[in-house]
Coordinates of C-alpha atoms in Angstrom, one line a residue:
Chain A
X1 CA -1.4 -28.0 3.6
X2 CA 1.4 -25.4 3.6
X3 CA 0.9 -22.2 6.1
X4 CA 2.7 -19.1 6.4
X5 CA 2.5 -16.9 9.3
X6 CA 1.7 -12.9 9.0
X7 CA 1.4 -10.6 11.4
X8 CA -1.4 -7.2 10.9
X9 CA 0.4 -4.4 11.0
X10 CA -0.4 -0.6 11.0
X11 CA 0.1 -0.9 7.5
X12 CA -2.5 -3.4 6.7
X13 CA -5.3 -1.9 8.4
X14 CA -7.8 1.1 7.5
X15 CA -10.2 3.4 9.6
X16 CA -12.8 0.8 9.8
X17 CA -10.7 -0.8 12.1
X18 CA -9.9 -3.8 10.3
X19 CA -7.4 -5.5 7.5
X20 CA -8.0 -3.2 4.1
X21 CA -9.8 -5.8 1.8
X22 CA -7.3 -5.3 -1.3
X23 CA -4.5 -6.7 1.7
X24 CA -5.4 -10.3 1.9
X25 CA -4.4 -10.3 -1.5
X26 CA -0.8 -9.6 -0.4
X27 CA -0.8 -12.0 2.5
X28 CA -2.1 -14.4 -0.1
X29 CA 1.1 -13.7 -2.2
X30 CA 3.6 -13.5 0.4
X31 CA 2.4 -17.3 1.4
X32 CA 2.4 -18.3 -2.2
X33 CA 5.9 -17.1 -2.8
X34 CA 6.9 -18.7 0.5
X35 CA 5.1 -21.9 -0.8
X36 CA 7.5 -21.7 -4.2
X37 CA 10.5 -21.0 -1.9
X38 CA 10.0 -24.0 -0.1
X39 CA 10.4 -26.1 -2.8
X40 CA 13.5 -24.7 -3.5
X41 CA 12.7 -21.5 -6.3
X42 CA 13.2 -18.3 -6.1
X43 CA 11.3 -16.0 -7.9
X44 CA 14.0 -13.7 -8.9
X45 CA 16.1 -16.5 -10.3
X46 CA 13.6 -17.5 -12.1
X47 CA 13.2 -14.1 -13.8
X48 CA 16.7 -14.2 -14.3
X49 CA 17.8 -17.8 -15.6
X50 CA 14.5 -19.0 -17.1
X51 CA 12.9 -15.4 -18.1
X52 CA 9.6 -16.1 -16.4
X53 CA 7.3 -14.9 -13.9
X54 CA 4.1 -15.4 -12.8
X55 CA 0.9 -13.1 -13.3
X56 CA -2.3 -13.9 -11.2
X57 CA -5.0 -14.5 -14.3
X58 CA -8.3 -14.7 -11.6
X59 CA -8.8 -14.3 -8.0
X60 CA -12.3 -14.7 -6.4
X61 CA -12.1 -13.5 -2.7
X62 CA -15.0 -13.9 -0.1
X63 CA -14.5 -12.3 3.1
X64 CA -16.2 -14.2 5.8
X65 CA -14.5 -12.4 9.4
X66 CA -12.2 -9.4 9.5
X67 CA -9.0 -9.7 11.0
X68 CA -7.7 -6.8 12.8
X69 CA -4.5 -5.3 14.0
X70 CA -2.1 -6.8 15.6
X71 CA -3.6 -10.4 15.0
X72 CA -1.5 -13.3 13.9
X73 CA -2.4 -15.2 11.1
X74 CA -2.1 -18.2 9.1
X75 CA -2.1 -18.7 5.5
X76 CA -2.7 -21.3 3.7
X77 CA -1.5 -22.6 0.1
X78 CA -3.0 -25.7 -1.5
X79 CA -2.4 -26.2 -5.1
X80 CA -5.4 -27.7 -6.6
X81 CA -4.7 -27.9 -11.0
X82 CA -1.3 -27.4 -12.5
X83 CA -1.6 -27.5 -16.1
X84 CA 1.3 -26.8 -18.8
X85 CA 1.4 -22.6 -18.1
X86 CA -1.1 -22.4 -15.1
X87 CA -1.8 -23.1 -12.1
X88 CA -4.9 -22.9 -9.6
X89 CA -4.7 -22.9 -6.2
X90 CA -7.2 -22.6 -3.1
X91 CA -6.3 -20.4 -0.2
X92 CA -7.5 -19.3 3.5
X93 CA -6.6 -16.7 5.5
X94 CA -6.9 -17.9 9.0
X95 CA -7.1 -16.9 12.7
X96 CA -5.7 -19.2 15.2
X97 CA -6.5 -19.4 18.9
X98 CA -10.4 -19.4 18.7
X99 CA -12.0 -22.2 17.3
X100 CA -10.4 -25.8 17.0
X101 CA -7.1 -25.6 14.6
X102 CA -6.5 -24.2 12.5
X103 CA -8.8 -21.8 13.7
X104 CA -11.3 -19.3 12.2
X105 CA -11.1 -19.1 8.8
X106 CA -11.4 -15.2 8.1
X107 CA -11.2 -15.0 4.1
X108 CA -10.8 -17.5 1.2
X109 CA -9.4 -16.8 -2.4
X110 CA -9.6 -18.8 -5.5
X111 CA -6.2 -17.8 -7.7
X112 CA -5.5 -18.5 -11.2
X113 CA -2.0 -18.1 -12.0
X114 CA -0.4 -18.0 -15.5
X115 CA 3.8 -18.5 -16.9
X116 CA 4.4 -15.5 -18.8
X117 CA 7.5 -14.8 -20.5
X118 CA 9.4 -11.7 -18.2
X119 CA 10.1 -9.7 -21.3
X120 CA 6.8 -10.0 -23.4
X121 CA 4.3 -10.8 -20.8
X122 CA 3.0 -14.0 -23.4
X123 CA 2.2 -17.3 -21.9
X124 CA 5.5 -19.0 -21.3
X125 CA 5.5 -23.7 -20.3
X126 CA 5.9 -23.5 -16.8
X127 CA 9.8 -24.9 -16.6
X128 CA 9.9 -28.7 -16.3
X129 CA 11.7 -29.1 -12.9
X130 CA 9.3 -26.6 -11.0
X131 CA 6.3 -28.5 -12.8
X132 CA 7.5 -31.9 -12.1
X133 CA 8.1 -30.7 -8.1
X134 CA 5.2 -29.3 -7.1
X135 CA 2.5 -31.3 -6.2
X136 CA -1.6 -31.1 -6.0
X137 CA -3.5 -30.9 -2.7
X138 CA -6.2 -32.9 -2.5
Chain B
X1 CA -22.5 4.2 -16.6
X2 CA -20.4 6.0 -14.3
X3 CA -16.9 6.6 -14.9
X4 CA -13.7 7.7 -12.4
X5 CA -10.2 8.9 -14.0
X6 CA -7.3 7.0 -12.1
X7 CA -4.0 8.0 -12.8
X8 CA -1.5 5.3 -12.4
X9 CA 1.8 6.7 -10.4
X10 CA 4.7 4.4 -8.7
X11 CA 3.0 3.3 -5.7
X12 CA 0.7 1.3 -7.6
X13 CA 3.1 -0.3 -10.1
X14 CA 5.7 -3.0 -8.6
X15 CA 8.9 -4.8 -10.4
X16 CA 7.3 -6.7 -13.1
X17 CA 6.7 -2.8 -14.5
X18 CA 3.2 -3.1 -14.4
X19 CA 0.0 -2.3 -11.5
X20 CA 0.5 -5.3 -8.6
X21 CA -3.1 -6.7 -8.6
X22 CA -4.3 -5.9 -5.3
X23 CA -4.0 -2.3 -6.4
X24 CA -6.8 -2.3 -8.9
X25 CA -9.0 -3.4 -5.8
X26 CA -8.5 0.3 -4.5
X27 CA -9.1 1.7 -7.9
X28 CA -12.7 0.1 -7.9
X29 CA -13.3 0.9 -4.5
X30 CA -12.3 4.9 -5.0
X31 CA -14.8 4.7 -8.6
X32 CA -17.3 3.1 -6.0
X33 CA -16.9 6.0 -3.4
X34 CA -17.2 8.5 -5.8
X35 CA -20.4 6.9 -7.4
X36 CA -22.2 7.1 -4.3
X37 CA -20.7 10.8 -3.6
X38 CA -22.3 11.5 -7.1
X39 CA -25.9 10.5 -5.5
X40 CA -25.1 12.8 -2.6
X41 CA -23.9 10.6 0.1
X42 CA -20.9 10.8 2.3
X43 CA -19.6 7.7 3.8
X44 CA -17.8 9.7 7.2
X45 CA -21.5 11.5 7.4
X46 CA -22.8 7.9 7.1
X47 CA -20.7 6.4 9.3
X48 CA -21.6 9.3 11.9
X49 CA -24.9 9.9 11.3
X50 CA -26.3 6.7 10.3
X51 CA -23.9 4.5 12.0
X52 CA -23.3 2.1 9.3
X53 CA -20.2 1.3 6.8
X54 CA -20.5 -0.7 3.7
X55 CA -17.8 -4.0 3.5
X56 CA -17.1 -5.9 0.6
X57 CA -18.3 -9.9 1.2
X58 CA -16.9 -11.0 -2.3
X59 CA -14.7 -9.7 -4.9
X60 CA -14.4 -11.7 -8.6
X61 CA -11.4 -10.0 -10.5
X62 CA -10.4 -11.0 -13.9
X63 CA -7.0 -9.6 -15.2
X64 CA -7.2 -9.6 -19.1
X65 CA -4.2 -7.1 -20.2
X66 CA -1.8 -5.1 -17.7
X67 CA -1.7 -1.1 -16.8
X68 CA 1.5 0.7 -16.6
X69 CA 3.2 3.3 -14.6
X70 CA 1.5 6.7 -16.0
X71 CA -1.5 5.8 -17.8
X72 CA -4.5 7.7 -17.3
X73 CA -7.1 4.9 -16.8
X74 CA -10.9 5.1 -16.1
X75 CA -12.9 2.8 -14.0
X76 CA -16.5 2.2 -14.3
X77 CA -19.1 1.3 -11.7
X78 CA -22.4 -0.1 -12.8
X79 CA -25.1 -1.3 -9.6
X80 CA -26.3 -4.6 -10.8
X81 CA -28.3 -5.4 -8.4
X82 CA -29.4 -3.5 -4.8
X83 CA -31.2 -5.4 -1.8
X84 CA -32.1 -4.3 1.6
X85 CA -28.6 -5.0 3.1
X86 CA -26.6 -5.7 0.2
X87 CA -25.9 -4.3 -3.0
X88 CA -24.0 -5.7 -6.3
X89 CA -21.3 -4.3 -9.0
X90 CA -19.8 -5.0 -12.0
X91 CA -16.8 -2.8 -12.6
X92 CA -14.0 -2.1 -15.2
X93 CA -10.5 -0.6 -15.3
X94 CA -10.2 1.0 -18.8
X95 CA -7.1 2.5 -20.8
X96 CA -8.6 4.9 -23.5
X97 CA -7.2 5.7 -26.6
X98 CA -6.2 2.8 -28.0
X99 CA -9.7 0.9 -29.0
X100 CA -12.6 2.6 -29.9
X101 CA -14.1 4.6 -26.6
X102 CA -14.3 4.0 -23.7
X103 CA -11.0 1.8 -25.2
X104 CA -9.6 -1.7 -23.8
X105 CA -10.9 -3.7 -20.4
X106 CA -7.8 -4.0 -18.5
X107 CA -9.4 -5.9 -15.5
X108 CA -13.3 -6.8 -14.4
X109 CA -14.5 -6.8 -10.8
X110 CA -18.0 -8.5 -9.4
X111 CA -18.4 -7.1 -6.3
X112 CA -20.8 -7.7 -3.5
X113 CA -21.4 -5.0 -1.0
X114 CA -22.7 -5.6 2.7
X115 CA -24.3 -2.3 4.7
X116 CA -23.2 -3.3 8.0
X117 CA -23.7 -1.4 11.5
X118 CA -20.2 0.4 12.1
X119 CA -19.6 -0.8 16.0
X120 CA -21.0 -4.4 15.8
X121 CA -19.9 -5.0 11.9
X122 CA -23.4 -6.7 11.4
X123 CA -25.8 -6.6 8.7
X124 CA -27.9 -3.8 8.8
X125 CA -30.6 -2.0 6.4
X126 CA -29.3 0.5 3.8
X127 CA -30.8 3.9 4.8
X128 CA -34.0 4.3 2.9
X129 CA -33.3 7.5 1.4
X130 CA -30.5 5.8 -0.4
X131 CA -31.9 2.8 -1.2
X132 CA -34.2 4.9 -3.0
X133 CA -31.6 6.8 -4.7
X134 CA -29.5 4.5 -6.3
X135 CA -30.3 2.9 -9.6
X136 CA -29.0 -0.3 -11.3
X137 CA -27.5 -0.1 -14.5
X138 CA -29.6 -2.6 -17.3
Chain C
X1 CA 2.4 27.5 -5.5
X2 CA 1.8 24.6 -7.6
X3 CA -1.6 22.7 -5.5
X4 CA -2.5 19.0 -6.3
X5 CA -5.8 18.2 -5.0
X6 CA -5.7 14.5 -3.2
X7 CA -9.0 12.7 -1.8
X8 CA -8.3 10.3 1.5
X9 CA -9.7 6.9 0.4
X10 CA -9.9 4.0 2.9
X11 CA -6.7 2.3 1.5
X12 CA -5.2 5.5 3.0
X13 CA -5.7 5.4 6.4
X14 CA -5.0 3.1 9.3
X15 CA -6.9 1.5 12.6
X16 CA -6.2 4.8 14.2
X17 CA -8.6 6.2 12.5
X18 CA -6.1 8.2 10.6
X19 CA -4.2 8.4 7.3
X20 CA -1.5 6.2 7.6
X21 CA 2.3 7.8 8.3
X22 CA 4.2 6.2 4.9
X23 CA 1.0 7.3 3.2
X24 CA 1.3 10.9 2.9
X25 CA 4.6 10.1 0.8
X26 CA 2.4 8.9 -1.5
X27 CA 0.8 12.0 -1.7
X28 CA 3.6 14.0 -2.1
X29 CA 4.9 11.5 -5.0
X30 CA 1.5 12.5 -6.6
X31 CA 1.8 16.1 -6.3
X32 CA 5.6 16.3 -7.9
X33 CA 4.3 13.8 -10.8
X34 CA 1.8 16.2 -11.7
X35 CA 3.9 19.3 -11.1
X36 CA 6.6 18.1 -13.4
X37 CA 3.8 17.1 -16.0
X38 CA 2.4 20.9 -15.6
X39 CA 5.7 22.2 -17.2
X40 CA 5.1 19.3 -20.4
X41 CA 7.0 16.5 -19.1
X42 CA 6.4 13.2 -18.8
X43 CA 7.7 10.4 -16.4
X44 CA 7.5 7.3 -18.5
X45 CA 8.6 9.8 -21.7
X46 CA 11.8 10.4 -20.1
X47 CA 12.6 7.0 -19.0
X48 CA 11.6 5.7 -22.5
X49 CA 13.5 8.6 -24.6
X50 CA 16.2 10.3 -22.0
X51 CA 16.7 6.6 -20.2
X52 CA 15.9 8.8 -16.8
X53 CA 14.0 8.2 -13.6
X54 CA 14.2 10.5 -10.4
X55 CA 15.2 9.0 -7.1
X56 CA 14.3 10.6 -4.1
X57 CA 17.4 10.4 -2.2
X58 CA 16.1 12.1 1.4
X59 CA 13.3 12.9 3.0
X60 CA 12.5 14.7 6.3
X61 CA 8.9 14.8 6.8
X62 CA 6.9 16.6 10.0
X63 CA 3.3 15.2 10.8
X64 CA 1.7 18.3 13.2
X65 CA -2.2 17.1 12.4
X66 CA -3.8 14.3 11.3
X67 CA -6.1 13.6 8.0
X68 CA -8.6 11.7 8.2
X69 CA -10.9 9.3 5.8
X70 CA -12.8 11.1 3.0
X71 CA -10.7 14.6 3.6
X72 CA -9.9 16.2 0.4
X73 CA -6.8 17.5 0.8
X74 CA -4.3 19.9 -1.1
X75 CA -0.8 18.9 -1.3
X76 CA 1.5 22.1 -2.4
X77 CA 4.7 21.5 -4.5
X78 CA 7.8 24.6 -4.1
X79 CA 11.2 23.9 -5.6
X80 CA 13.8 25.3 -3.6
X81 CA 16.6 24.8 -5.6
X82 CA 17.7 22.9 -9.0
X83 CA 21.5 21.3 -9.5
X84 CA 22.7 19.5 -12.5
X85 CA 21.9 17.0 -11.4
X86 CA 19.3 16.9 -8.4
X87 CA 16.5 19.1 -6.9
X88 CA 14.9 20.3 -3.4
X89 CA 11.2 20.5 -2.8
X90 CA 9.2 21.6 0.1
X91 CA 6.0 20.1 0.2
X92 CA 2.6 20.8 2.6
X93 CA 0.3 18.5 3.2
X94 CA -2.9 20.9 3.7
X95 CA -6.8 20.7 4.9
X96 CA -8.5 23.7 3.4
X97 CA -11.6 25.0 4.5
X98 CA -10.9 25.1 8.3
X99 CA -8.9 28.0 8.5
X100 CA -7.8 30.7 6.2
X101 CA -6.9 29.7 2.9
X102 CA -5.1 27.8 2.2
X103 CA -6.0 26.0 5.5
X104 CA -4.7 24.0 8.3
X105 CA -0.9 22.6 7.3
X106 CA -1.5 18.4 8.5
X107 CA 2.2 17.6 6.9
X108 CA 5.4 19.1 5.7
X109 CA 8.1 17.5 3.3
X110 CA 11.7 18.7 2.6
X111 CA 12.5 16.2 -0.5
X112 CA 15.8 15.9 -2.2
X113 CA 15.8 14.0 -5.7
X114 CA 18.3 12.8 -7.7
X115 CA 18.2 12.2 -11.5
X116 CA 19.4 8.8 -12.2
X117 CA 20.4 6.6 -15.1
X118 CA 17.1 4.6 -15.5
X119 CA 19.5 1.2 -16.1
X120 CA 22.7 2.2 -14.0
X121 CA 20.8 3.9 -11.2
X122 CA 23.9 6.5 -11.6
X123 CA 23.7 10.3 -11.2
X124 CA 22.6 11.9 -14.3
X125 CA 22.6 15.2 -15.7
X126 CA 18.9 16.2 -15.7
X127 CA 18.3 17.1 -19.5
X128 CA 18.7 20.4 -20.4
X129 CA 15.1 21.2 -21.7
X130 CA 13.9 20.3 -18.0
X131 CA 16.3 22.3 -16.2
X132 CA 15.9 25.3 -18.0
X133 CA 11.9 25.0 -17.9
X134 CA 11.1 24.4 -14.0
X135 CA 11.3 27.5 -11.7
X136 CA 12.1 27.7 -8.5
X137 CA 9.7 29.3 -5.5
X138 CA 10.8 31.7 -3.3
Chain D
X1 CA 21.1 -3.5 18.8
X2 CA 17.3 -5.0 17.9
X3 CA 16.7 -6.4 14.6
X4 CA 13.9 -7.7 12.8
X5 CA 13.9 -9.5 9.1
X6 CA 11.6 -8.3 6.2
X7 CA 11.6 -10.3 3.2
X8 CA 10.8 -7.8 0.0
X9 CA 7.9 -9.0 -1.4
X10 CA 6.3 -8.1 -5.1
X11 CA 3.5 -5.4 -3.1
X12 CA 6.8 -3.6 -1.9
X13 CA 8.5 -2.8 -4.8
X14 CA 7.9 -0.7 -8.1
X15 CA 8.2 -0.4 -11.8
X16 CA 11.4 1.4 -11.2
X17 CA 12.6 -2.1 -10.1
X18 CA 13.0 -1.3 -6.4
X19 CA 11.6 -1.4 -3.3
X20 CA 9.3 2.1 -3.6
X21 CA 10.7 4.8 -0.9
X22 CA 7.4 5.1 1.2
X23 CA 7.6 1.3 1.5
X24 CA 10.8 1.2 3.8
X25 CA 8.7 3.3 6.5
X26 CA 6.7 0.3 6.9
X27 CA 9.6 -1.8 7.5
X28 CA 10.8 0.3 10.0
X29 CA 7.3 0.3 11.7
X30 CA 7.0 -3.4 11.6
X31 CA 10.6 -3.4 13.3
X32 CA 9.7 -1.2 15.9
X33 CA 6.7 -3.2 16.6
X34 CA 8.3 -6.2 16.9
X35 CA 11.1 -4.2 19.6
X36 CA 8.3 -3.1 21.9
X37 CA 7.1 -6.7 21.9
X38 CA 10.2 -8.4 22.6
X39 CA 9.9 -6.1 25.8
X40 CA 6.6 -8.1 26.2
X41 CA 4.4 -4.9 25.5
X42 CA 1.4 -5.2 23.0
X43 CA 0.3 -2.1 20.9
X44 CA -3.4 -3.8 20.8
X45 CA -3.6 -4.1 24.8
X46 CA -2.1 -0.7 25.2
X47 CA -4.8 0.9 23.5
X48 CA -7.6 -0.8 25.3
X49 CA -6.5 -1.4 28.9
X50 CA -4.4 2.0 28.7
X51 CA -6.3 4.1 26.2
X52 CA -2.9 4.8 24.3
X53 CA -1.2 4.7 21.0
X54 CA 1.9 5.8 19.7
X55 CA 2.3 8.6 16.8
X56 CA 5.3 9.0 14.5
X57 CA 5.8 13.1 14.9
X58 CA 8.6 13.2 12.2
X59 CA 10.9 10.8 10.4
X60 CA 14.0 11.7 8.5
X61 CA 14.9 9.3 6.1
X62 CA 18.3 8.8 3.8
X63 CA 18.0 6.6 0.7
X64 CA 21.8 5.3 0.5
X65 CA 21.2 2.1 -2.0
X66 CA 18.0 0.4 -3.5
X67 CA 16.7 -3.1 -2.1
X68 CA 14.8 -5.4 -4.4
X69 CA 12.1 -8.2 -5.0
X70 CA 13.0 -11.0 -3.0
X71 CA 15.6 -9.4 -0.9
X72 CA 16.0 -10.7 3.2
X73 CA 16.9 -7.2 4.9
X74 CA 17.2 -6.7 8.8
X75 CA 16.1 -3.6 10.0
X76 CA 17.3 -2.6 13.1
X77 CA 15.7 -0.3 15.9
X78 CA 18.0 1.4 18.4
X79 CA 16.7 3.7 21.1
X80 CA 18.5 6.8 21.1
X81 CA 16.2 8.7 23.7
X82 CA 13.2 8.6 25.7
X83 CA 11.1 11.1 27.6
X84 CA 7.5 11.4 29.6
X85 CA 5.7 11.2 26.5
X86 CA 8.2 10.6 23.5
X87 CA 10.7 8.4 22.3
X88 CA 13.6 9.3 19.8
X89 CA 15.0 6.2 17.1
X90 CA 17.4 5.6 15.1
X91 CA 16.9 2.8 12.5
X92 CA 18.7 1.0 9.5
X93 CA 17.1 -1.3 6.8
X94 CA 20.4 -3.2 6.1
X95 CA 21.2 -5.9 3.5
X96 CA 23.3 -8.8 4.6
X97 CA 25.2 -10.9 2.8
X98 CA 27.3 -8.9 0.7
X99 CA 29.7 -6.9 3.0
X100 CA 30.9 -8.3 6.7
X101 CA 28.4 -8.0 9.0
X102 CA 25.6 -6.5 9.3
X103 CA 26.0 -5.6 5.8
X104 CA 25.5 -2.9 3.7
X105 CA 23.0 -0.2 4.8
X106 CA 20.5 0.7 2.4
X107 CA 18.6 3.4 4.4
X108 CA 18.4 5.0 7.9
X109 CA 15.9 6.4 9.5
X110 CA 15.3 9.3 12.7
X111 CA 12.0 8.6 13.9
X112 CA 10.5 10.7 16.6
X113 CA 7.4 8.6 18.5
X114 CA 4.9 10.6 20.5
X115 CA 2.6 9.2 23.2
X116 CA -1.0 9.8 22.7
X117 CA -4.7 9.3 24.4
X118 CA -6.0 7.0 21.8
X119 CA -9.7 8.8 21.7
X120 CA -8.5 12.4 21.8
X121 CA -5.2 12.3 19.7
X122 CA -3.4 14.2 23.1
X123 CA -0.2 13.8 24.4
X124 CA 0.0 11.4 27.2
X125 CA 2.6 10.0 29.6
X126 CA 4.2 6.4 28.8
X127 CA 2.6 4.2 30.9
X128 CA 5.3 3.7 33.9
X129 CA 6.3 0.0 33.2
X130 CA 7.0 0.5 29.8
X131 CA 9.2 3.6 30.5
X132 CA 10.9 1.9 32.9
X133 CA 11.7 -1.5 31.0
X134 CA 12.7 0.3 27.5
X135 CA 16.5 0.9 27.3
X136 CA 18.3 3.4 25.5
X137 CA 21.1 2.1 23.2
X138 CA 24.4 4.2 23.4

């Protein structure tokens, strides 16, 4: 399971004293970007050379416990399905340290991504080298 | 159906040329806040006088078409269920002008909100005057 | 003096209980956009038809008093200088209601904008109709 | 000179194709937070134990060259002055790789911070151990 650390700064919090609900989606995207980079694929290269971008088609987020200012979180990425032009992920935002590893799950996300033509924004096949390389988590 | 206008500024967009996916959740929260204000309830008052806040427990977002810089959108709020300590909403982000009114649906959100104690963040009953006042949409 | 209302939502605040310092710059840009729209110029049209965008070259911000969740603010725009390819503004974020109109100044910004070619990002002359139309405040 | 790496994600960019101007202020705050952590001081501890927070009183930002999606930047922190209740910093956002180290300066910031009582938001003396520890850059 791919894990990416995210520190909570003031910019991420709101006056309720916790991380603002939309900002977990930023954390999840950072982790997906780094997961892809871990396979050797840079999204600016993919846009320039292959003319493709990835767009979120849907996301279902459950908020279980709040994260707070200065927390050091871990964000997981698990590829659950891959199709010719789509990927499905399950992601967790985890607070380490309290419970047994990997810690408390604060928030989960089920994300569906589509591969699009960077110009027309129409569906495009995921480039073969990328599609072959990425591996689904059980 | 309650509608709240939202203008797309540079702050809302990303380098893909469209509104960044997490920012639709900001638009939806602005509309829910204004829907509640329309019933005469101010959230800073509710926090100070009643000691309660509302927190999102879950949100399912579908992205259908992108919004772009300078678009003037409408964000709908429909209360679908109300319980002692929870509310369920269905929301749409709509681009007027192209299709017959109210226009094209760009994005939908199914949102579950919980009423919490502002200090302990534990579930609390929604204050009676508020619970009585708000009306479910069919 | 052009004034544009801005409501403070949760998205704008941080866990210090006040508006996050960078977000005043969003408020100021919204007001500049609406000031320009008030003269009949839409920035997406300017980009498409004239191939120009405006970019901030510098901003000096003073923070005097904090804004809080649910405040209804006014953001002022005063054009102080205009050149062939630049504009200088003075802006204020104002909280009405407490002091005599227009109220308490929470934050000020001195902003220098450049007109750029949308593709090369090199300086370009401000289109003549726009340059003629906009009027400096004393 | 303290340097902190910042990766540019989609969340940081706008439809102009570059980093949104207010987001450099987020990068600068992340670096200041990590600079303080480097001295062993955690801001959530300072708030809880000492009852103090730091607030930006003013910031002057110059934008020289744009940063783009996926860039890996370095953000510098240089303490220039320290007083009983204030600190002055000079910060740079740097793009490595092109020019001789440390690279191209994209953006600079002159920042004045005040130490405040976390409850009253009134000026407070910087706690002695912290004030003694932090060292000005030439």
